[in-house]
Protein backbone atom coordinates (compact mmCIF):
# COMPACT_ATOMS: atom_id res chain seq x y z
CA GLY A 1 -4.35 18.72 -2.07
CA PHE A 2 -3.34 14.66 -1.97
CA LYS A 3 -5.94 12.86 0.28
CA THR A 4 -5.92 9.15 1.52
CA MET A 5 -9.20 8.21 1.15
CA SER A 6 -12.70 10.94 -0.79
CA SER A 7 -15.12 10.66 1.74
CA THR A 8 -17.50 10.99 -1.20
CA VAL A 9 -16.07 8.22 -3.11
CA LEU A 10 -16.89 5.52 -0.29
CA ARG A 11 -20.30 7.22 -0.57
CA ALA A 12 -20.81 6.57 -3.61
CA PHE A 13 -19.55 3.20 -3.15
CA GLU A 14 -22.25 2.08 0.10
CA LEU A 15 -24.95 3.70 -1.80
CA SER A 16 -24.06 0.95 -4.75
CA LEU A 17 -23.77 -1.84 -2.46
CA ASP A 18 -20.34 -2.26 -3.04
CA ARG A 19 -18.93 -2.40 0.46
CA PHE A 20 -15.45 -4.14 2.35
CA HIS A 21 -15.88 -7.84 2.27
CA ALA A 22 -13.62 -10.64 3.98
CA THR A 23 -12.08 -11.88 1.80
CA GLN A 24 -10.14 -14.61 3.90
CA HIS A 25 -12.54 -17.87 2.52
CA TRP A 26 -12.08 -16.56 -1.56
CA VAL A 27 -8.75 -15.81 -0.69
CA ALA A 28 -8.34 -20.05 1.20
CA MET A 29 -10.52 -21.46 -1.66
CA LEU A 30 -8.15 -20.21 -3.86
CA LEU A 31 -5.10 -21.57 -2.90
CA GLU A 32 -6.51 -25.49 -1.66
CA ARG A 33 -6.88 -25.85 -5.76
CA GLY A 34 -3.14 -24.94 -5.60
CA VAL A 35 -3.37 -21.47 -7.35
CA ARG A 36 -0.19 -19.04 -6.29
CA VAL A 37 -1.19 -16.15 -3.67
CA LEU A 38 1.38 -13.54 -2.89
CA ILE A 39 -0.17 -10.71 -0.57
CA TYR A 40 2.74 -8.15 -0.43
CA VAL A 41 2.69 -4.73 1.76
CA GLY A 42 4.91 -1.54 1.53
CA GLU A 43 7.15 -1.59 5.22
CA TYR A 44 5.83 2.37 5.38
CA ASP A 45 2.19 1.94 4.72
CA TRP A 46 0.06 2.95 7.26
CA ILE A 47 -3.77 2.80 5.78
CA CYS A 48 -3.19 -1.48 4.80
CA ASN A 49 -0.53 -1.98 7.77
CA TRP A 50 2.13 -4.52 7.09
CA VAL A 51 1.55 -6.33 10.52
CA GLY A 52 -1.89 -6.89 10.07
CA ASN A 53 -1.88 -7.91 6.59
CA GLU A 54 0.71 -10.84 8.07
CA ALA A 55 -1.55 -11.51 11.05
CA PHE A 56 -4.31 -12.22 8.29
CA THR A 57 -1.86 -14.44 6.12
CA LEU A 58 -0.85 -16.47 9.74
CA ALA A 59 -4.49 -16.95 10.93
CA MET A 60 -6.22 -17.20 7.63
CA GLU A 61 -7.71 -21.01 8.18
CA TRP A 62 -6.52 -23.50 4.95
CA SER A 63 -4.12 -27.25 4.40
CA GLY A 64 -1.42 -25.40 4.32
CA GLN A 65 -1.57 -22.73 7.30
CA GLU A 66 0.50 -25.10 9.18
CA ALA A 67 3.63 -25.08 7.20
CA PHE A 68 2.65 -21.90 5.98
CA VAL A 69 3.23 -20.13 9.95
CA ALA A 70 5.87 -22.58 10.91
CA GLU A 71 8.29 -20.65 8.69
CA GLN A 72 10.13 -17.75 10.13
CA LEU A 73 10.15 -14.15 8.31
CA GLY A 74 13.54 -13.92 6.15
CA HIS A 75 14.11 -10.98 4.00
CA TRP A 76 14.21 -11.49 0.31
CA THR A 77 16.72 -9.38 -2.46
CA TYR A 78 17.18 -7.52 -5.11
CA ASN A 79 19.93 -6.42 -7.05
CA ASN A 80 22.22 -7.72 -4.28
CA ALA A 81 19.54 -5.65 -2.03
CA THR A 82 17.44 -5.82 1.11
CA ALA A 83 13.49 -6.06 -1.11
CA GLY A 84 11.57 -6.95 1.79
CA ARG A 85 10.51 -8.89 4.23
CA HIS A 86 8.40 -12.29 3.14
CA ARG A 87 7.64 -16.33 4.22
CA SER A 88 6.02 -18.43 1.94
CA ALA A 89 5.08 -22.31 1.81
CA GLY A 90 2.86 -24.30 -0.91
CA PRO A 91 0.89 -21.19 -2.65
CA LEU A 92 0.52 -18.60 -0.40
CA THR A 93 3.53 -16.08 -0.01
CA PHE A 94 3.33 -12.31 2.51
CA ALA A 95 6.16 -10.45 1.25
CA THR A 96 6.72 -6.49 2.47
CA ILE A 97 8.67 -4.37 -0.50
CA ARG A 98 11.00 -1.94 1.96
CA GLY A 99 10.73 1.99 2.03
CA ALA A 100 7.72 1.50 0.12
CA GLY A 101 3.75 2.95 1.42
CA HIS A 102 0.02 2.14 0.65
CA MET A 103 1.31 2.96 -3.75
CA VAL A 104 3.63 0.05 -3.39
CA ASN A 105 3.31 0.36 -7.68
CA ALA A 106 4.68 3.51 -7.93
CA LEU A 107 8.66 2.69 -5.97
CA PRO A 108 11.18 2.73 -7.98
CA ILE A 109 13.64 -0.12 -8.81
C-alpha cells in the first residue's frame, strides 16, 4: 500500500548521517546574491503544509524581508482560473498550488 514515508529509508539516511538540515540561512544567502527563489507547496499538503512554509518565508531574515512581509498574499491564475495564492518581493516568491497535495509535480494542468 501507499505510505507517505518509509521508516526503513529514513533510518538508512540517519545511519549515514544524512539528516534534515535547517536551510533558511542557505536560502537567505542565495537571495542576497540575487538568485531567484520559489518556495511552492500544494494547498492540501499536510506533510509540508502551506501555513508552515509561508511562516518560514515570512520569518526568514534577509535584506528584502520587510518588503516581502509587506506584500499581501494574492491570487495567481492560469488559463483564467485561480491556480493558487502567492507573495513575491525581489527574488523571493512563495506560492501555493490550488488542489495539489504533497506531490505537486503530479498535478495535471
